[in-house]
Short mmCIF file of C-alpha atoms and ligand atoms in Angstrom, two decimals:
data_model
loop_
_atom_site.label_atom_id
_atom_site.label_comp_id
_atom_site.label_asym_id
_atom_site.label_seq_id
_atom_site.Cartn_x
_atom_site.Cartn_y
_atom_site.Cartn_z
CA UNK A 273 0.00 0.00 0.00
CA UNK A 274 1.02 3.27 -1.00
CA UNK A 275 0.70 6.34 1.16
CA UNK A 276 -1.77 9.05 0.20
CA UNK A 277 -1.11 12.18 -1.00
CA UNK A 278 -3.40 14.63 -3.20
CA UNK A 279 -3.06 16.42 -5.99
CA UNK A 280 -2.14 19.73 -4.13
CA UNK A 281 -0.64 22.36 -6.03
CA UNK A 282 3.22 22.44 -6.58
CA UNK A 283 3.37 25.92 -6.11
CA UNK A 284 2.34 28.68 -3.65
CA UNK A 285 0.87 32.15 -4.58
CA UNK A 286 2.57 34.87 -4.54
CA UNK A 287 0.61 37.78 -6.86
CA UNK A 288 -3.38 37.84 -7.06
CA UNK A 289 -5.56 39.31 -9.49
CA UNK A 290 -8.57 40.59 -7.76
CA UNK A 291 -11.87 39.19 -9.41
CA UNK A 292 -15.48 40.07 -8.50
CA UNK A 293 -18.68 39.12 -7.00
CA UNK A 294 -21.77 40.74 -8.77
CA UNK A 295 -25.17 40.20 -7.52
CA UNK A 296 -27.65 37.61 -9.04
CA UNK A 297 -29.67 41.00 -10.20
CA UNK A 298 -26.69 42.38 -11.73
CA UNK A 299 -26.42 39.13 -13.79
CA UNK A 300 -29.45 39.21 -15.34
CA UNK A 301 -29.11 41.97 -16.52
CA UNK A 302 -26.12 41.71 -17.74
CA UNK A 303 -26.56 38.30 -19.63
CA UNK A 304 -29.70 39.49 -20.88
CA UNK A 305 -27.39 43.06 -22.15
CA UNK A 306 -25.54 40.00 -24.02
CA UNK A 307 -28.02 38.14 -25.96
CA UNK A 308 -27.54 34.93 -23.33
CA UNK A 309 -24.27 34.63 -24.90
CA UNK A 310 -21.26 33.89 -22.41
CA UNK A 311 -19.14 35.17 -25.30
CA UNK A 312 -20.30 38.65 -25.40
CA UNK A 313 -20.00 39.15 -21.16
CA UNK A 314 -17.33 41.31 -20.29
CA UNK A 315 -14.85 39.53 -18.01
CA UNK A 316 -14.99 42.05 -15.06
CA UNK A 317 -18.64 40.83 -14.59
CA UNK A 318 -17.08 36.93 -14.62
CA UNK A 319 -16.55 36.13 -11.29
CA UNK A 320 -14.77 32.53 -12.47
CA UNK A 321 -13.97 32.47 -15.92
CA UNK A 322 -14.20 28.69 -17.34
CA UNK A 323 -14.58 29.61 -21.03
CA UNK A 324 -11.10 28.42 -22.33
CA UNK A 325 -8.08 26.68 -21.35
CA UNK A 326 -5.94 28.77 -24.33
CA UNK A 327 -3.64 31.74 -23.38
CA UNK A 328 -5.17 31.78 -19.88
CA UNK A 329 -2.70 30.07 -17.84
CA UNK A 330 -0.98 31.45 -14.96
CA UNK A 331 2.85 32.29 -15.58
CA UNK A 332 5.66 31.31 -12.82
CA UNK A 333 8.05 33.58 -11.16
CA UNK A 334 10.75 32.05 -13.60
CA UNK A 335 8.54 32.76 -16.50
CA UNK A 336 7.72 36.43 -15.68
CA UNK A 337 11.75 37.05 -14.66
CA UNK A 338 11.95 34.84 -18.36
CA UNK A 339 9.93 38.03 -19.70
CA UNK A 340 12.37 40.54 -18.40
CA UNK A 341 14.46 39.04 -20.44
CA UNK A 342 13.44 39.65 -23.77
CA UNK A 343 16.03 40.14 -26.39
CA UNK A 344 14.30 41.68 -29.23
CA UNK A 345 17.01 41.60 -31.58
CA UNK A 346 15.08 40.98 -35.17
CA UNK A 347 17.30 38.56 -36.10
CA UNK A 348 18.86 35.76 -33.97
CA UNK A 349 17.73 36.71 -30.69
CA UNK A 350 19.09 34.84 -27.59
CA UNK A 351 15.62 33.82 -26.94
CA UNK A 352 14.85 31.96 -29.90
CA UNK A 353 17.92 29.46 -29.36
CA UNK A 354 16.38 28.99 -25.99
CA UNK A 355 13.31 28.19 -27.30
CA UNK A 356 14.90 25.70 -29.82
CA UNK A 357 17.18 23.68 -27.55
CA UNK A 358 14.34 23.42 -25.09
CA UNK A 359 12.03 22.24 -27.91
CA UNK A 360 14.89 19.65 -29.24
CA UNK A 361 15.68 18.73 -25.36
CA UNK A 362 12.14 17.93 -24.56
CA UNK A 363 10.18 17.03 -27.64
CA UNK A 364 13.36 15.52 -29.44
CA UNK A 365 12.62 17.34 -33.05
CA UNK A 366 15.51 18.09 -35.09
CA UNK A 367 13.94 21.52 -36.52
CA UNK A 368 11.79 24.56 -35.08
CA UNK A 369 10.29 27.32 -36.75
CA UNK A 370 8.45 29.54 -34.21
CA UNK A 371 4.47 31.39 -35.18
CA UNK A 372 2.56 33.22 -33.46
CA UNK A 373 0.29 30.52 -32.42
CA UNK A 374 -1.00 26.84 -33.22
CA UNK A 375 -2.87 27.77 -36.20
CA UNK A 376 0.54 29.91 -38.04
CA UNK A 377 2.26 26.43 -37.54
CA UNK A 378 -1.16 24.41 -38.93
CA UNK A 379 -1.25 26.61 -41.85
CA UNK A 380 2.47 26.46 -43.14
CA UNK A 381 2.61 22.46 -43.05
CA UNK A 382 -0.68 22.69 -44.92
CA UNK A 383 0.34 24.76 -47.56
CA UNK A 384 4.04 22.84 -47.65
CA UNK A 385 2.31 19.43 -47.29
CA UNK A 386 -1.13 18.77 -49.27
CA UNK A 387 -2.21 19.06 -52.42
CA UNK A 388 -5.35 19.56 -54.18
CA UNK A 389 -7.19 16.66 -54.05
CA UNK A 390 -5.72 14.79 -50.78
CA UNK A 391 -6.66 13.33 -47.70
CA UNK A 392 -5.88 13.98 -44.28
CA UNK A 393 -6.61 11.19 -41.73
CA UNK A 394 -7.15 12.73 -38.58
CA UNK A 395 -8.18 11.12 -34.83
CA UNK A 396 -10.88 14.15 -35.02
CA UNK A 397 -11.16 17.39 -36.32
CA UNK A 398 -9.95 20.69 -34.91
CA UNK A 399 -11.42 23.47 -35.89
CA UNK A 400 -8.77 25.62 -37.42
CA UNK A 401 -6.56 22.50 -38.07
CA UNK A 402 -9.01 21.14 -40.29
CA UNK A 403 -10.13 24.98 -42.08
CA UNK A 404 -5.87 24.76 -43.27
CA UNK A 405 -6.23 21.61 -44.60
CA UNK A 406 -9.05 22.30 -46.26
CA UNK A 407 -7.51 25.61 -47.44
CA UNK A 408 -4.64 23.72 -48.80
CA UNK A 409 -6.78 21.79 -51.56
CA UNK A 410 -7.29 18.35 -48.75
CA UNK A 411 -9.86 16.78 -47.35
CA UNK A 412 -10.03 15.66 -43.38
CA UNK A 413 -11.43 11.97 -43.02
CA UNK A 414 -12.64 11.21 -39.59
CA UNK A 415 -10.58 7.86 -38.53
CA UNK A 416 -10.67 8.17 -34.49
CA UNK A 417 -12.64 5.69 -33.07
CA UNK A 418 -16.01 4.96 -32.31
CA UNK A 419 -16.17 5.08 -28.99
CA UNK A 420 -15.22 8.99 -29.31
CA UNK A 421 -18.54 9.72 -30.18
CA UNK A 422 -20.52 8.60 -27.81
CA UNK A 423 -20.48 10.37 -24.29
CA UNK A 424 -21.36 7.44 -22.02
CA UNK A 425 -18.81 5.31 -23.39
CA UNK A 426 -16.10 4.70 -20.46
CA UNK A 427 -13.25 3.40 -22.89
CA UNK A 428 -10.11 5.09 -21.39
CA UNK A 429 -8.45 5.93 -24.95
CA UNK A 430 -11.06 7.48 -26.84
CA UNK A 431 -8.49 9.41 -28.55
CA UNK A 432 -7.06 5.89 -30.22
CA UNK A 433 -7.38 5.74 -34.12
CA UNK A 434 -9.48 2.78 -35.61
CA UNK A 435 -6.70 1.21 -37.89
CA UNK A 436 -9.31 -0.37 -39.80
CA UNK A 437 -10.81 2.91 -40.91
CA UNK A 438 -7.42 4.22 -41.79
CA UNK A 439 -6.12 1.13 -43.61
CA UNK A 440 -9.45 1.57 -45.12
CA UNK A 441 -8.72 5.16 -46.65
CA UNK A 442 -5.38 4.31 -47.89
CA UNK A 443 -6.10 1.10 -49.58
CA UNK A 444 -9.11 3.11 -51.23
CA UNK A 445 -7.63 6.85 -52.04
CA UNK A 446 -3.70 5.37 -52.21
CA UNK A 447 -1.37 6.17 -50.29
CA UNK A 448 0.17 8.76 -52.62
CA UNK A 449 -3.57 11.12 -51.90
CA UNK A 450 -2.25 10.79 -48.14
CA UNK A 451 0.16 13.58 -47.20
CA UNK A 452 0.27 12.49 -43.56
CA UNK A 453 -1.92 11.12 -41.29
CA UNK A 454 -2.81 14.00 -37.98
CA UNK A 455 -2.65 12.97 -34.06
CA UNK A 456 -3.80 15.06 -31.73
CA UNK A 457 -2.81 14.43 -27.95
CA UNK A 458 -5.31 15.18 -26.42
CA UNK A 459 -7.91 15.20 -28.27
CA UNK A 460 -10.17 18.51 -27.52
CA UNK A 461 -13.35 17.70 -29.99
CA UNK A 462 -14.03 14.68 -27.97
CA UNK A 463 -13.79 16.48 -24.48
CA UNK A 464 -9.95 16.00 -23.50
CA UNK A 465 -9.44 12.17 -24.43
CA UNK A 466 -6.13 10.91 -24.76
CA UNK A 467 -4.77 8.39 -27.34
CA UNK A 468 -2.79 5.43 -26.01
CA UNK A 469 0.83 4.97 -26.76
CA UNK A 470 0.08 0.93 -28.16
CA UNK A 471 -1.89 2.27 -30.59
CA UNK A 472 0.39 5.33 -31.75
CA UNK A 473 2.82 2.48 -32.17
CA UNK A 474 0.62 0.36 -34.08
CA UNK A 475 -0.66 3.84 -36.45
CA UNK A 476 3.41 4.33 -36.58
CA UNK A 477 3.71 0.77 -38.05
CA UNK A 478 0.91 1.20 -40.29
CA UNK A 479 2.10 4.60 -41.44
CA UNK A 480 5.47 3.77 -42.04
CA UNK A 481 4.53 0.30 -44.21
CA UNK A 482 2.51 2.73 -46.60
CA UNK A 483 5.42 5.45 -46.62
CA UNK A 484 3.22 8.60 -45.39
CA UNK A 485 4.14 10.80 -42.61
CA UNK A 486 2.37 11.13 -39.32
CA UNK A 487 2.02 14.81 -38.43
CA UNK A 488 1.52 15.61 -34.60
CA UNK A 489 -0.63 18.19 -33.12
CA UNK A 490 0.96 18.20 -29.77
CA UNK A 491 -1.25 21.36 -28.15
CA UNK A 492 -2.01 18.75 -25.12
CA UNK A 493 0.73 16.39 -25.40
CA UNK A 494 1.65 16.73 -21.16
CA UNK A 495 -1.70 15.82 -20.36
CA UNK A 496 -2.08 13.10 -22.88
CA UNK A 497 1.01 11.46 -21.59
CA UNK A 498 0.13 11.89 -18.07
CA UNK A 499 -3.49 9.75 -18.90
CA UNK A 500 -0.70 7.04 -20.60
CA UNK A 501 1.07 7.12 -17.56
CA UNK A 502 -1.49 6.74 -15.15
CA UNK A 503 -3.93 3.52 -17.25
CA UNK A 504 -1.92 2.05 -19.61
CA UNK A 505 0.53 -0.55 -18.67
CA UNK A 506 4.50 -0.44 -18.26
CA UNK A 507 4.11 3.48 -18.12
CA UNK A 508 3.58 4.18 -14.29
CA UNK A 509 7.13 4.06 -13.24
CA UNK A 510 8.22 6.29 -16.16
CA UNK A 511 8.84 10.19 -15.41
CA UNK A 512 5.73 12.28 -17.80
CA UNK A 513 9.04 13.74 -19.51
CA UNK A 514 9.72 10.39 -20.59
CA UNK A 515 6.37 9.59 -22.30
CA UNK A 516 6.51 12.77 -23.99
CA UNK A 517 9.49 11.78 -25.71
CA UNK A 518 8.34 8.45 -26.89
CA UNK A 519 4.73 10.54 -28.03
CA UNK A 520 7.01 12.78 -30.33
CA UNK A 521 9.93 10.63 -31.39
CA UNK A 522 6.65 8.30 -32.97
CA UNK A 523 5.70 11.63 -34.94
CA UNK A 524 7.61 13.57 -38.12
CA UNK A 525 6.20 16.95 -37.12
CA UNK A 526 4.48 18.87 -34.63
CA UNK A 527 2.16 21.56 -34.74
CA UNK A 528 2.05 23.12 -31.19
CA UNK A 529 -0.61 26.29 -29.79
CA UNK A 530 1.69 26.87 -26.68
CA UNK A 531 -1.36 29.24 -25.08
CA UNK A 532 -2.88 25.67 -23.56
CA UNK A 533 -0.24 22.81 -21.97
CA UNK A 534 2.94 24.97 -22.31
CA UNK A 535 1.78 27.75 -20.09
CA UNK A 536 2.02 31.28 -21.59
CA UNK A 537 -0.59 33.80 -23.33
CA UNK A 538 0.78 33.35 -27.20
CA UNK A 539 2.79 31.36 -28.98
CA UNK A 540 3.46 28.38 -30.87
CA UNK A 541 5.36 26.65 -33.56
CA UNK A 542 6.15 23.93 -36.02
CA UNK A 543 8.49 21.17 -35.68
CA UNK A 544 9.80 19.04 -37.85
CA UNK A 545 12.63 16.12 -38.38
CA UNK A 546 12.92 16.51 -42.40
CA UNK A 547 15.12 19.26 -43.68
CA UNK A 548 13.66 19.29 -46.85
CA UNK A 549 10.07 20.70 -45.17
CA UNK A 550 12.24 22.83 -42.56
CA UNK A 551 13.51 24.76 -45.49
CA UNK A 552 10.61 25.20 -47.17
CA UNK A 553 9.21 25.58 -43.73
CA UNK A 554 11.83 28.46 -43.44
CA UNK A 555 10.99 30.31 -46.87
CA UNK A 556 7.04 30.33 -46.11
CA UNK A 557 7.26 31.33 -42.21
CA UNK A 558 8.75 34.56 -43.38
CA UNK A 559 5.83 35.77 -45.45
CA UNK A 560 3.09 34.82 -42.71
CA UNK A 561 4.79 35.03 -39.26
CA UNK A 562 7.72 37.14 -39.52
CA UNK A 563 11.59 36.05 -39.98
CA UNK A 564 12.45 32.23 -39.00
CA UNK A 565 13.84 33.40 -35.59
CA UNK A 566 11.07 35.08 -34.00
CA UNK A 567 8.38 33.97 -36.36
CA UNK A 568 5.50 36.38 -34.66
CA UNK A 569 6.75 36.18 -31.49
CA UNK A 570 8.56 38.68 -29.31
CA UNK A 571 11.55 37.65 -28.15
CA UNK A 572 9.99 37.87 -24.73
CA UNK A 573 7.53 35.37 -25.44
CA UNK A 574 9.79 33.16 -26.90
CA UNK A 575 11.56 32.83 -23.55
CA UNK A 576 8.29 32.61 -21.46
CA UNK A 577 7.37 30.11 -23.91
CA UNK A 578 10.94 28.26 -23.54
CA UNK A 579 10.30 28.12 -19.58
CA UNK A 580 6.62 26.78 -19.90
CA UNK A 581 7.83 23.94 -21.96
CA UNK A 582 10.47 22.52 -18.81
CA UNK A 583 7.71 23.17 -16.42
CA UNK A 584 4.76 21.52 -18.49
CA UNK A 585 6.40 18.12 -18.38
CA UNK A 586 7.00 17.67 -14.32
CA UNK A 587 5.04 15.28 -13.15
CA UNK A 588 3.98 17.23 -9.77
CA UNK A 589 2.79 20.03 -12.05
CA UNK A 590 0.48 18.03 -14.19
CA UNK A 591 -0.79 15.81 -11.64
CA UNK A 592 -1.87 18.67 -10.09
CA UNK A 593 -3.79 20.15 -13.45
CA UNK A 594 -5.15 17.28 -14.05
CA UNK A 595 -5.91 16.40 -10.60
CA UNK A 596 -7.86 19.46 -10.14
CA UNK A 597 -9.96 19.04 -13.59
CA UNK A 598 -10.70 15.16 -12.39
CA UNK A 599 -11.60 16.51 -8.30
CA UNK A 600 -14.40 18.64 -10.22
CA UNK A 601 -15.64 16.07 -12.49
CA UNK A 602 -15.92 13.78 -9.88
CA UNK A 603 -17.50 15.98 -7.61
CA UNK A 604 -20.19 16.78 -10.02
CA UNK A 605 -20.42 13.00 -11.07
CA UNK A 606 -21.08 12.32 -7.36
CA UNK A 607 -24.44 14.77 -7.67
CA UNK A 608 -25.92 12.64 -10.60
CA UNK A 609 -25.19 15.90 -13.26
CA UNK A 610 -24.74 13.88 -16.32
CA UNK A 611 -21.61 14.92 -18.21
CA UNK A 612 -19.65 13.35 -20.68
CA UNK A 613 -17.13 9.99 -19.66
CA UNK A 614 -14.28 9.77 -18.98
CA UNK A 615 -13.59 12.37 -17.03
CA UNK A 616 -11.49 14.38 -19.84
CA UNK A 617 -8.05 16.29 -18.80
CA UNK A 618 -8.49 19.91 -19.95
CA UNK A 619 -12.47 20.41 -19.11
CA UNK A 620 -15.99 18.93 -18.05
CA UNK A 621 -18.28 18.65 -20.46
CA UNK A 622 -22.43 18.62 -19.29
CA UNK A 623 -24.52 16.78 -21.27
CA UNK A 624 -27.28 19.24 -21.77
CA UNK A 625 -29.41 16.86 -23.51
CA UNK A 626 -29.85 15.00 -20.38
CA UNK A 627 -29.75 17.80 -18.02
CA UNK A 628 -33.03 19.44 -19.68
CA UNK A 629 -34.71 16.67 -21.53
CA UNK A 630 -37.86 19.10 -21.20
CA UNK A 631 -36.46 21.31 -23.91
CA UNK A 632 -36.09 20.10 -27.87
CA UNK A 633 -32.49 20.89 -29.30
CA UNK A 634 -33.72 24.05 -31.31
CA UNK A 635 -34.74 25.65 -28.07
CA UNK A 636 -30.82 25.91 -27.49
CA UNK A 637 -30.69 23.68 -24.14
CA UNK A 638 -26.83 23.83 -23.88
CA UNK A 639 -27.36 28.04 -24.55
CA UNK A 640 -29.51 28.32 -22.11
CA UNK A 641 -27.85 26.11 -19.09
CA UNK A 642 -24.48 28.33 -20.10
CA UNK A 643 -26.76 31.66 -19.29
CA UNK A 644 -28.10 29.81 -16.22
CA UNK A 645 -25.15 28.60 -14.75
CA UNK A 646 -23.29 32.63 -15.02
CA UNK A 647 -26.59 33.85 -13.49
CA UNK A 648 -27.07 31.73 -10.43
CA UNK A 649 -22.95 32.33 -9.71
CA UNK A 650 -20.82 34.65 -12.52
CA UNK A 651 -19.51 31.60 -13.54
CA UNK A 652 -18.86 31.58 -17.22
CA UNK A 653 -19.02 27.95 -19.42
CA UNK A 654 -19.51 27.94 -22.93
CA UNK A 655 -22.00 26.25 -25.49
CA UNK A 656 -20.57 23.52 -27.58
CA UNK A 657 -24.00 21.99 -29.65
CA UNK A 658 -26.32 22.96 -31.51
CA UNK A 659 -25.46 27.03 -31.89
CA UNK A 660 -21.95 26.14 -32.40
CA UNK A 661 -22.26 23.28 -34.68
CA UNK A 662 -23.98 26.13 -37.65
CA UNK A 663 -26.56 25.36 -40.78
CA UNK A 664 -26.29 22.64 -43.62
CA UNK A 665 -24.73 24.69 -46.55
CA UNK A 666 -26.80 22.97 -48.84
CA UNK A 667 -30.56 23.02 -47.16
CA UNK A 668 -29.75 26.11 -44.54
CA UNK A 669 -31.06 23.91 -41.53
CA UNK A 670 -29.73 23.68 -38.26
CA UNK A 671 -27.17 20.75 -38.01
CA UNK A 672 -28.37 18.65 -35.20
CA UNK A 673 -25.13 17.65 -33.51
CA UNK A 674 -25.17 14.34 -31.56
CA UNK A 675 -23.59 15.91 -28.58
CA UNK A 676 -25.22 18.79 -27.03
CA UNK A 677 -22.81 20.23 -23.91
CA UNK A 678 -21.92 22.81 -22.16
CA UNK A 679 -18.20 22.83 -21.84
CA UNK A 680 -16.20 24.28 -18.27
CA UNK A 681 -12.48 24.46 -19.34
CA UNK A 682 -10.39 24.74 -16.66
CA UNK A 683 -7.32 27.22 -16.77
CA UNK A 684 -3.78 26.21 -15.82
CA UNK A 685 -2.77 27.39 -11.92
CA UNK A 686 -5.15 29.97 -12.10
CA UNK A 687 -8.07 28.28 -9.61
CA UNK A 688 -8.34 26.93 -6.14
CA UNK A 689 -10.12 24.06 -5.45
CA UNK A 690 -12.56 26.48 -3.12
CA UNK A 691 -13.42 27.93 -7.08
CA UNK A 692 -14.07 24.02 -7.75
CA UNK A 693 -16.46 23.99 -4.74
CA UNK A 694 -18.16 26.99 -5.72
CA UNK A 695 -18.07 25.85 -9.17
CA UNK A 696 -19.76 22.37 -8.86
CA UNK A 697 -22.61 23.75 -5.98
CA UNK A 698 -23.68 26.41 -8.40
CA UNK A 699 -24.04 23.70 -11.70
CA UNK A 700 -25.87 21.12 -8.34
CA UNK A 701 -27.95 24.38 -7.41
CA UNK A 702 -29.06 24.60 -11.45
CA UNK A 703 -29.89 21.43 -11.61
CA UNK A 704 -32.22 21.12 -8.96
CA UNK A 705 -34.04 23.79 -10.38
CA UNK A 706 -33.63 22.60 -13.72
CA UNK A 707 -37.60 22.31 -14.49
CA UNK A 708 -37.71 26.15 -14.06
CA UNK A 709 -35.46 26.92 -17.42
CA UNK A 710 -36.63 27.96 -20.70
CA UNK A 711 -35.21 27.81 -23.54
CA UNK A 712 -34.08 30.46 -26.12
CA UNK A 713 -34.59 31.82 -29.01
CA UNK A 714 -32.26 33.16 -31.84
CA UNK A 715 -32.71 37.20 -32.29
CA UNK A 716 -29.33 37.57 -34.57
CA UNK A 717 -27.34 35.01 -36.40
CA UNK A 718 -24.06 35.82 -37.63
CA UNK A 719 -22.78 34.20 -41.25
CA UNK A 720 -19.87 32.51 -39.83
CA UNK A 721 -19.04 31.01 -36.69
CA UNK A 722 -22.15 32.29 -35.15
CA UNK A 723 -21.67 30.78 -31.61
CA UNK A 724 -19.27 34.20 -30.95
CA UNK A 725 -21.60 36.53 -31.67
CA UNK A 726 -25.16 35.63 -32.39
CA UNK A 727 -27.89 36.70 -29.87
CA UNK A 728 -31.27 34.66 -28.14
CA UNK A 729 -33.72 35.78 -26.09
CA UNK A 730 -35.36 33.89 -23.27
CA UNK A 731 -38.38 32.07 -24.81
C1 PLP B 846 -6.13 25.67 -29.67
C2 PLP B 846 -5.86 24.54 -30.57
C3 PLP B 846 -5.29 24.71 -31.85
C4 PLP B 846 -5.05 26.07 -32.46
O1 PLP B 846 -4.14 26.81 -31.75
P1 PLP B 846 -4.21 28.42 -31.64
O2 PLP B 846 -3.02 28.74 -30.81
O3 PLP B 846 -5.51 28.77 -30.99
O4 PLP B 846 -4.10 28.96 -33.03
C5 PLP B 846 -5.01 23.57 -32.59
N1 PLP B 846 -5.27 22.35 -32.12
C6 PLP B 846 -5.83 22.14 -30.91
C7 PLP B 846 -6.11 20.76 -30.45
C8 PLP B 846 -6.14 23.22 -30.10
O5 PLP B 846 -6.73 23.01 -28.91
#
């Protein structure tokens, strides 16, 4: 038997950033002032802010010193062969060329990679991963598994690929219409779920037998190999550093948004092991980002960024982060709220569905628990169903996405597990009085992406 020990934090505070209470009054009003969209509250009327995990972390001392450190030279600044080694050190790829976030780095391997006409095997879509791809003249082809798509499903790799449906593709399309196949640890479209290291050994195998190149989108990579560590066998003795490696030294590239696992506001970048694609890599990065040594970055943030990186892989640190995601999940678990399984590592995900059954999926349930949930305690969520999901092109309908949630992301070191408390009586509070909410109704509907912006009123 093992002692017990929590997940406490490995870290004590030493700044604050005051945040404030607002009165239940005060936040009707002031959700109703923004169309019942969390996205259009102003963030000094959030008392806990749970709308992203990106660019929201809190920074260490080291980081913040790391910041007074900027050399913004515009060529070859100090910082940027900090950033490099650390990435080389840690991740193990031979090449970096910094952007100013994940999508800089998504859109110059699209544009290097995939031609008109291709397909990109993916373990799910990303949003913006998939628009560059698409951009670039490809097609994504959803190969993750199953499982992935079905929230009570308690398979602990629901981020695995189904090798069938990817031997599938490349027997059909040939493997010459497959510029790479994309892995996302974790993966964020199916609520956090991480993707075992077996079967990123078997997709290696499978790759490498057709000749096509596995390109990594390694925005959660810490927390993915934490999961690895934790449930799959022969990893629990190894350091998280360790299984990081492995992850990336199975990969040919890496796309990275550093504003989520690797712990600062901006950033990001691509890395690669071919020198071929670095150079073109090189050439591109200039017209999009800025020169291959800062590539949109200030030297600044480079540094911040090259700190982050040594810090994201201790094990203390991300047992803790995902300790604290897994404590609320649990806790809300406990109260019979129904939210999606596993427990994921970056958020919780409600199943709105099943929280109001009494309202049809055009009267905007997961909208409308979002607007509940910031009035009962200025705590903001987000909607991830029906609003965000948009109209067919072809017939203008509503699509009628499976999975209807409302999605609390949890930012890095920023909350106490008292917020967690106050966090999961607030969503139990809602959902005893959950036969009291209406649903909504769309006032304004915005062409594109119209979950930012677009408006509802209380039915
Ligand atoms: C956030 C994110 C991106 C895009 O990164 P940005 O830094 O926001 O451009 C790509 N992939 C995944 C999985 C992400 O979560």
């Amino acid at each position: 038997m093992s002692r017990k020990r929590s997940w406490a934090e490995p870290y004590k505070i030493k700044m604050v950033e005051p945040v404030f209470m607002t009165t239940q009054v005060e936040r009707e009003k002031f959700i109703q002032e923004a169309g019942y969209n969390t996205f259009l509250l102003r963030s000094r009327d959030v008392y806990i802010d749970l709308l992203t995990d990106s660019g929201t972390s809190a920074m260490s001392d080291r980081q913040w010193a790391g910041i007074m450190m900027g050399d913004e030279a515009y060529a070859g600044s100090e910082n940027f062969y900090h950033l490099e080694s650390t990435i080389q050190d840690y991740y193990g790829y031979k090449f970096v060329v910094p952007t100013h976030q994940g999508r800089g780095a998504e859109h110059l391997i699209s544009q290097i990679l995939i031609k008109e006409g291709d397909y990109i095997p993916g373990n799910m879509y990303f949003t913006t991963t998939r628009l560059h791809q698409e951009l670039a003249g490809g097609t994504f082809v959803d190969v993750i598994i199953d499982e992935a798509h079905d929230p009570d499903s308690e398979y602990p790799f629901k981020g695995n690929v189904d090798l069938n449906k990817l031997e599938t593709l490349i027997k059909e399309k040939g493997a010459d219409k497959i510029p790479y196949v994309s892995i996302a640890t974790t993966v964020n479209m199916a609520g956090g779920q991480p993707i075992s290291m077996k079967n990123l050994r078997e997709v290696r195998a499978l790759t490498d037998k057709y000749g096509i190149r596995i390109v990594h989108d390694m925005t959660r990579v810490a927390e993915n190999a934490y999961m690895i560590k934790l449930l799959e066998d022969g990893f629990s003795e190894l350091p998280v550093a360790d299984i990081i490696k492995e992850i990336c030294s199975l990969t040919d590239a890496a796309t990275m948004s550093s504003k989520k696992d690797a712990l600062v506001s901006i950033g990001g970048f691509l890395a690669i092991n071919d020198e071929e694609i670095f150079a073109e890599a090189r050439n591109l990065v200039v017209v999009y980002e800025g020169l291959h040594t800062y590539g949109g970055m200030a030297g600044r943030d480079m540094e911040a960024l090259a700190i982050g990186i040594t810090e994201s892989v201790q094990d203390d640190h991300i047992r803790a982060r995902v300790g604290q995601v897994h404590y609320l999940g649990e806790k809300l678990k406990a109260s019979g709220i129904p939210i999606v399984n596993p427990i994921g590592t970056h958020g919780i995900f409600i199943d709105a569905k099943k929280f109001l059954p009494h309202l049809t999926q055009d009267m905007f349930p997961a909208q409308a628990l979002a607007a509940e949930i910031y009035i009962d305690s200025g705590v903001r969520t987000m909607e991830r169903g029906i609003v965000s999901a948009g109209r067919n092109k072809e017939t203008g309908e509503h699509n009628y996405p499976n999975l209807e949630l409302v999605r609390l992301t949890i930012p890095r070191r920023v909350y106490t597990q008292a917020h967690m408390d106050v966090i999961a009586e607030s969503v139990e509070y809602v959902y005893e009085n959950r036969n009291s909410i209406s649903g909504l109704k769309m006032i304004f509907e915005p062409k594109y992406l119209r979950f930012f912006q677009a408006r509802f009123e209380k039915l």
